[in-house]
Amino acid sequence: MNTRSTILAAAVYVATVLTVSACGATVSEPSRSSGASTATVTNCHAPLTVPGTPTRAMTNDTGITEMMFALGLQARMVGYTTYDSKKIDIDSSPWRSDFGSVRSLGTAFTREVVQHADPDFVFAGWNYGFKESTGVTPDWIRSIGATPYQLTEACRQPGTTRRGIERPLDALYDDLTNLGTIFGVRARATTLVQTYRAEVARAAASAPTKDGRARVLVFDSADPAPFTAGHNAAPDEIISQAGGDNVFADLDDSWTSVSWEAAARDDPQVIVIVDYPTGPSNTVQSKIDTLRAQPLMSQTTAVRQGNIVAFPYAALVESPRNPATITALAQYLRSKGF
């Protein structure tokens, strides 16, 4: 198999589909004024009240920022932060021009950066910016007079730091719907959700129901243990709707580390690589080389047969790219006989 061609084809397909679906994303509609009555939504299974319509929203990470762009909320944003490794996300994004027109606040989501931006609404998630180790938490956001909104895919389970409280696509749809309510663009949010549901249904219609489904492993990185996606991360449902079975579907967590023994145990037939290069040691090719060199992984069907496909990071975390990624992965699996 020409691995590079497969990787590029997947990336190009996702970008093409999303470019079409993103058309009109900046079309505005009547919305509440900043002085209007409050909006209350449910976020991480708790009520969240937002006083008026935010006019200085700040986001962290590419997938989260793209949700704002998909809803046409660029003018309501004071800026976004991301990371150096996410350049490929921005370059491949259907909303690339929006990343260029909205202010970049750099690659550090710190208290200093947030305070300097003076936001009234901060959209991030646990391990997507919110961390006790940096002091940037939802409680701290409230202490500076802004409203924190948590990425639903990364909501913490009660009494634990494990993440994920509902199915990943439901998390995406809930966040889009909530943002539509908060920012007064409910019609746009409803249209997006309907469009995404329809695309997912079309992709799932070609998937095998039981027999013939591929066993799929998500490989993010290895430092030194493999980092992968559990039941509550976006790839689990991306894989399921595309017609495969995530080998870590029984892991009640989002993104997390596992052992090489566990990764190889069920003999994955396809491996999905998360593409976010942070240097020569973290490119897609270097990740493939790692899999080939690892004694247990080298014997798996996926590595032996070269059934390896890569997608940009923003396509595999909760984001408006998820439905197109399902379509692209479904086509890849069908091409491999699954």
Short mmCIF file of C-alpha atoms in Angstrom, two decimals, residues 72-338:
data_model
loop_
_atom_site.label_atom_id
_atom_site.label_comp_id
_atom_site.label_asym_id
_atom_site.label_seq_id
_atom_site.Cartn_x
_atom_site.Cartn_y
_atom_site.Cartn_z
CA GLY A 72 -20.75 32.05 12.02
CA LEU A 73 -19.64 33.56 15.34
CA GLN A 74 -16.32 35.03 14.23
CA ALA A 75 -17.42 38.59 15.00
CA ARG A 76 -18.26 37.60 18.58
CA MET A 77 -14.73 36.37 19.27
CA VAL A 78 -11.87 38.23 20.91
CA GLY A 79 -9.49 35.49 19.76
CA TYR A 80 -8.32 31.92 20.08
CA THR A 81 -5.31 29.99 21.34
CA THR A 82 -3.98 26.81 19.82
CA TYR A 83 -0.69 24.89 19.75
CA ASP A 84 2.29 24.82 17.40
CA SER A 85 1.51 21.20 16.54
CA LYS A 86 -1.92 22.15 15.19
CA LYS A 87 -0.65 24.06 12.14
CA ILE A 88 -1.76 21.18 9.92
CA ASP A 89 -5.27 21.62 11.34
CA ILE A 90 -5.42 25.26 10.34
CA ASP A 91 -3.86 24.62 6.93
CA SER A 92 -6.41 21.88 6.18
CA SER A 93 -9.39 23.62 7.76
CA PRO A 94 -12.47 24.59 5.73
CA TRP A 95 -12.45 27.65 8.01
CA ARG A 96 -8.84 28.53 7.27
CA SER A 97 -9.73 32.08 6.28
CA ASP A 98 -11.53 32.53 9.60
CA PHE A 99 -8.44 31.43 11.50
CA GLY A 100 -6.67 34.18 9.60
CA SER A 101 -9.28 36.86 10.26
CA VAL A 102 -9.87 36.19 13.97
CA ARG A 103 -7.07 37.19 16.29
CA SER A 104 -4.62 34.47 17.27
CA LEU A 105 -3.72 34.80 20.95
CA GLY A 106 -0.73 32.50 20.65
CA THR A 107 0.04 28.96 21.70
CA ALA A 108 -0.27 29.23 25.48
CA PHE A 109 -3.62 28.98 27.25
CA THR A 110 -2.50 30.53 30.53
CA ARG A 111 -4.02 32.80 33.14
CA GLU A 112 -1.96 35.69 31.84
CA VAL A 113 -3.09 35.18 28.23
CA VAL A 114 -6.73 34.79 29.21
CA GLN A 115 -6.74 37.86 31.46
CA HIS A 116 -5.01 39.98 28.85
CA ALA A 117 -7.68 39.02 26.28
CA ASP A 118 -10.40 40.14 28.71
CA PRO A 119 -13.04 37.67 27.46
CA ASP A 120 -16.63 37.45 28.64
CA PHE A 121 -17.00 33.79 27.53
CA VAL A 122 -14.31 31.09 27.46
CA PHE A 123 -14.87 27.83 25.55
CA ALA A 124 -12.36 25.08 26.40
CA GLY A 125 -12.37 21.61 27.93
CA TRP A 126 -10.59 19.43 30.45
CA ASN A 127 -7.25 18.57 28.83
CA TYR A 128 -8.31 20.91 26.04
CA GLY A 129 -7.03 23.88 28.01
CA PHE A 130 -8.63 23.47 31.41
CA LYS A 131 -6.10 21.99 33.87
CA GLU A 132 -5.57 22.24 37.59
CA SER A 133 -1.81 22.29 36.97
CA THR A 134 -2.01 25.66 35.17
CA GLY A 135 -4.74 27.11 37.34
CA VAL A 136 -6.95 27.70 34.30
CA THR A 137 -10.15 26.01 35.41
CA PRO A 138 -13.85 26.80 34.99
CA ASP A 139 -13.93 28.14 38.55
CA TRP A 140 -11.03 30.47 37.82
CA ILE A 141 -12.73 31.70 34.64
CA ARG A 142 -15.76 32.61 36.74
CA SER A 143 -13.52 34.45 39.23
CA ILE A 144 -12.41 36.90 36.51
CA GLY A 145 -16.00 37.67 35.52
CA ALA A 146 -16.28 35.47 32.41
CA THR A 147 -18.53 32.49 31.68
CA PRO A 148 -16.75 29.15 31.23
CA TYR A 149 -18.22 26.68 28.73
CA GLN A 150 -16.83 23.13 28.84
CA LEU A 151 -16.38 20.91 25.80
CA THR A 152 -18.91 18.13 26.37
CA GLU A 153 -16.65 15.38 25.01
CA ALA A 154 -14.27 16.22 27.86
CA CYS A 155 -16.77 16.65 30.71
CA ARG A 156 -15.52 14.85 33.78
CA GLN A 157 -17.45 11.96 35.22
CA PRO A 158 -18.70 12.73 38.74
CA GLY A 159 -16.09 12.10 41.41
CA THR A 160 -13.30 11.27 38.97
CA THR A 161 -11.00 12.80 36.36
CA ARG A 162 -12.16 10.32 33.71
CA ARG A 163 -13.79 12.18 30.86
CA GLY A 164 -16.93 11.60 28.83
CA ILE A 165 -20.55 11.60 29.98
CA GLU A 166 -22.40 10.83 26.73
CA ARG A 167 -21.81 9.52 23.23
CA PRO A 168 -19.38 11.70 21.25
CA LEU A 169 -21.73 12.75 18.46
CA ASP A 170 -24.40 13.64 21.00
CA ALA A 171 -21.74 15.78 22.69
CA LEU A 172 -21.09 17.59 19.40
CA TYR A 173 -24.77 18.15 18.72
CA ASP A 174 -25.40 19.33 22.28
CA ASP A 175 -22.54 21.83 22.13
CA LEU A 176 -23.67 23.24 18.80
CA THR A 177 -27.24 23.54 20.08
CA ASN A 178 -26.11 25.17 23.34
CA LEU A 179 -23.88 27.64 21.52
CA GLY A 180 -26.77 28.44 19.19
CA THR A 181 -28.92 29.29 22.22
CA ILE A 182 -26.21 31.28 23.99
CA PHE A 183 -25.27 33.36 20.95
CA GLY A 184 -28.76 33.72 19.49
CA VAL A 185 -28.11 31.66 16.34
CA ARG A 186 -30.42 28.74 17.06
CA ALA A 187 -31.58 28.38 13.46
CA ARG A 188 -28.00 28.04 12.24
CA ALA A 189 -27.25 25.46 14.94
CA THR A 190 -30.36 23.44 14.10
CA THR A 191 -29.46 23.41 10.41
CA LEU A 192 -25.91 22.26 11.14
CA VAL A 193 -27.04 19.45 13.42
CA GLN A 194 -29.60 18.26 10.87
CA THR A 195 -26.97 18.32 8.12
CA TYR A 196 -24.46 16.41 10.22
CA ARG A 197 -26.99 13.80 11.30
CA ALA A 198 -27.92 13.19 7.67
CA GLU A 199 -24.30 12.74 6.61
CA VAL A 200 -23.63 10.31 9.44
CA ALA A 201 -26.74 8.32 8.50
CA ARG A 202 -25.61 8.08 4.87
CA ALA A 203 -22.17 6.81 5.89
CA ALA A 204 -23.59 4.35 8.42
CA ALA A 205 -26.02 2.93 5.85
CA SER A 206 -23.11 1.25 4.00
CA ALA A 207 -21.54 -0.21 7.15
CA PRO A 208 -21.77 -3.90 8.03
CA THR A 209 -24.03 -4.43 11.04
CA LYS A 210 -22.05 -7.23 12.71
CA ASP A 211 -19.95 -9.58 10.58
CA GLY A 212 -17.16 -8.07 8.54
CA ARG A 213 -16.58 -5.05 10.78
CA ALA A 214 -12.94 -4.03 11.13
CA ARG A 215 -11.17 -4.01 14.48
CA VAL A 216 -9.70 -0.50 14.63
CA LEU A 217 -7.01 1.00 16.86
CA VAL A 218 -6.52 4.75 17.19
CA PHE A 219 -2.84 5.65 17.57
CA ASP A 220 -2.18 9.17 18.77
CA SER A 221 1.39 8.85 20.04
CA ALA A 222 3.72 6.80 22.23
CA ASP A 223 5.59 8.38 25.12
CA PRO A 224 6.46 5.59 25.72
CA ALA A 225 3.06 3.91 26.16
CA PRO A 226 0.52 4.27 23.36
CA PHE A 227 -2.06 7.05 23.72
CA THR A 228 -5.43 6.14 22.26
CA ALA A 229 -9.19 6.78 22.25
CA GLY A 230 -11.58 5.08 24.63
CA HIS A 231 -15.35 4.74 24.51
CA ASN A 232 -16.03 8.40 25.23
CA ALA A 233 -13.66 10.01 22.70
CA ALA A 234 -14.86 11.15 19.28
CA PRO A 235 -13.02 8.39 17.34
CA ASP A 236 -15.04 5.68 19.08
CA GLU A 237 -18.24 6.82 17.41
CA ILE A 238 -16.46 7.86 14.22
CA ILE A 239 -15.22 4.27 13.92
CA SER A 240 -18.55 2.74 14.91
CA GLN A 241 -20.62 4.78 12.47
CA ALA A 242 -18.09 4.12 9.70
CA GLY A 243 -18.46 0.37 10.18
CA GLY A 244 -15.66 -0.64 12.51
CA ASP A 245 -15.17 -1.53 16.15
CA ASN A 246 -12.79 0.45 18.35
CA VAL A 247 -10.56 -2.08 20.14
CA PHE A 248 -10.84 0.10 23.25
CA ALA A 249 -14.60 0.60 23.09
CA ASP A 250 -14.91 -0.95 26.55
CA LEU A 251 -12.61 1.65 28.12
CA ASP A 252 -14.84 4.11 30.01
CA ASP A 253 -12.72 7.18 29.33
CA SER A 254 -11.87 9.64 26.59
CA TRP A 255 -8.24 9.94 25.39
CA THR A 256 -5.92 7.92 27.61
CA SER A 257 -2.77 5.79 27.76
CA VAL A 258 -2.77 2.00 27.49
CA SER A 259 -0.12 -0.71 27.25
CA TRP A 260 1.35 -2.12 24.06
CA GLU A 261 0.09 -5.53 25.16
CA ALA A 262 -3.47 -4.21 25.35
CA ALA A 263 -3.14 -2.38 22.02
CA ALA A 264 -2.08 -5.58 20.22
CA ARG A 265 -4.29 -8.00 22.15
CA ASP A 266 -7.28 -7.97 19.80
CA ASP A 267 -5.15 -7.90 16.62
CA PRO A 268 -6.36 -4.59 15.14
CA GLN A 269 -7.01 -4.84 11.41
CA VAL A 270 -6.90 -1.08 10.77
CA ILE A 271 -4.99 1.67 12.55
CA VAL A 272 -6.10 5.32 12.51
CA ILE A 273 -3.23 7.75 13.16
CA VAL A 274 -3.80 11.20 14.62
CA ASP A 275 -1.82 13.66 12.50
CA TYR A 276 -0.35 16.63 14.37
CA PRO A 277 3.39 16.82 13.71
CA THR A 278 5.49 18.41 16.44
CA GLY A 279 8.81 17.64 14.78
CA PRO A 280 10.48 14.74 12.97
CA SER A 281 9.77 12.28 15.78
CA ASN A 282 6.02 12.85 15.66
CA THR A 283 5.17 12.82 11.96
CA VAL A 284 2.76 10.26 10.52
CA GLN A 285 5.69 8.37 9.01
CA SER A 286 7.55 8.30 12.32
CA LYS A 287 4.44 6.93 14.00
CA ILE A 288 4.19 4.23 11.35
CA ASP A 289 7.86 3.42 11.91
CA THR A 290 7.17 3.13 15.65
CA LEU A 291 4.38 0.65 15.01
CA ARG A 292 6.53 -1.41 12.67
CA ALA A 293 9.41 -1.48 15.15
CA GLN A 294 7.28 -2.41 18.14
CA PRO A 295 7.47 -6.24 18.45
CA LEU A 296 3.83 -6.78 19.39
CA MET A 297 2.35 -4.26 16.98
CA SER A 298 4.48 -5.42 14.07
CA GLN A 299 2.61 -8.74 14.12
CA THR A 300 -0.87 -7.23 13.94
CA THR A 301 -2.92 -7.50 10.78
CA ALA A 302 -3.07 -3.72 10.38
CA VAL A 303 0.70 -3.29 10.37
CA ARG A 304 1.46 -6.41 8.33
CA GLN A 305 -1.06 -5.46 5.64
CA GLY A 306 -0.38 -1.73 5.77
CA ASN A 307 -3.97 -0.86 6.72
CA ILE A 308 -3.03 2.50 8.20
CA VAL A 309 -4.84 5.77 7.57
CA ALA A 310 -4.25 9.23 9.08
CA PHE A 311 -6.55 12.16 9.75
CA PRO A 312 -5.77 15.62 11.14
CA TYR A 313 -6.16 16.07 14.88
CA ALA A 314 -9.17 18.36 14.43
CA ALA A 315 -10.97 15.64 12.50
CA LEU A 316 -10.68 13.19 15.41
CA VAL A 317 -11.53 15.33 18.44
CA GLU A 318 -15.02 16.72 18.91
CA SER A 319 -15.46 19.18 16.06
CA PRO A 320 -17.66 19.96 13.05
CA ARG A 321 -15.27 17.84 10.98
CA ASN A 322 -16.49 14.61 12.62
CA PRO A 323 -19.31 13.75 10.18
CA ALA A 324 -17.05 14.13 7.13
CA THR A 325 -14.41 12.03 8.89
CA ILE A 326 -16.98 9.27 9.34
CA THR A 327 -17.72 9.42 5.61
CA ALA A 328 -14.02 9.29 4.73
CA LEU A 329 -13.25 6.43 7.12
CA ALA A 330 -16.28 4.48 5.88
CA GLN A 331 -15.00 4.78 2.33
CA TYR A 332 -11.54 3.68 3.43
CA LEU A 333 -12.92 0.63 5.26
CA ARG A 334 -15.08 -0.35 2.27
CA SER A 335 -12.00 -0.06 0.03
CA LYS A 336 -10.24 -2.54 2.32
CA GLY A 337 -13.10 -5.01 2.17
CA PHE A 338 -14.68 -4.22 5.54
#
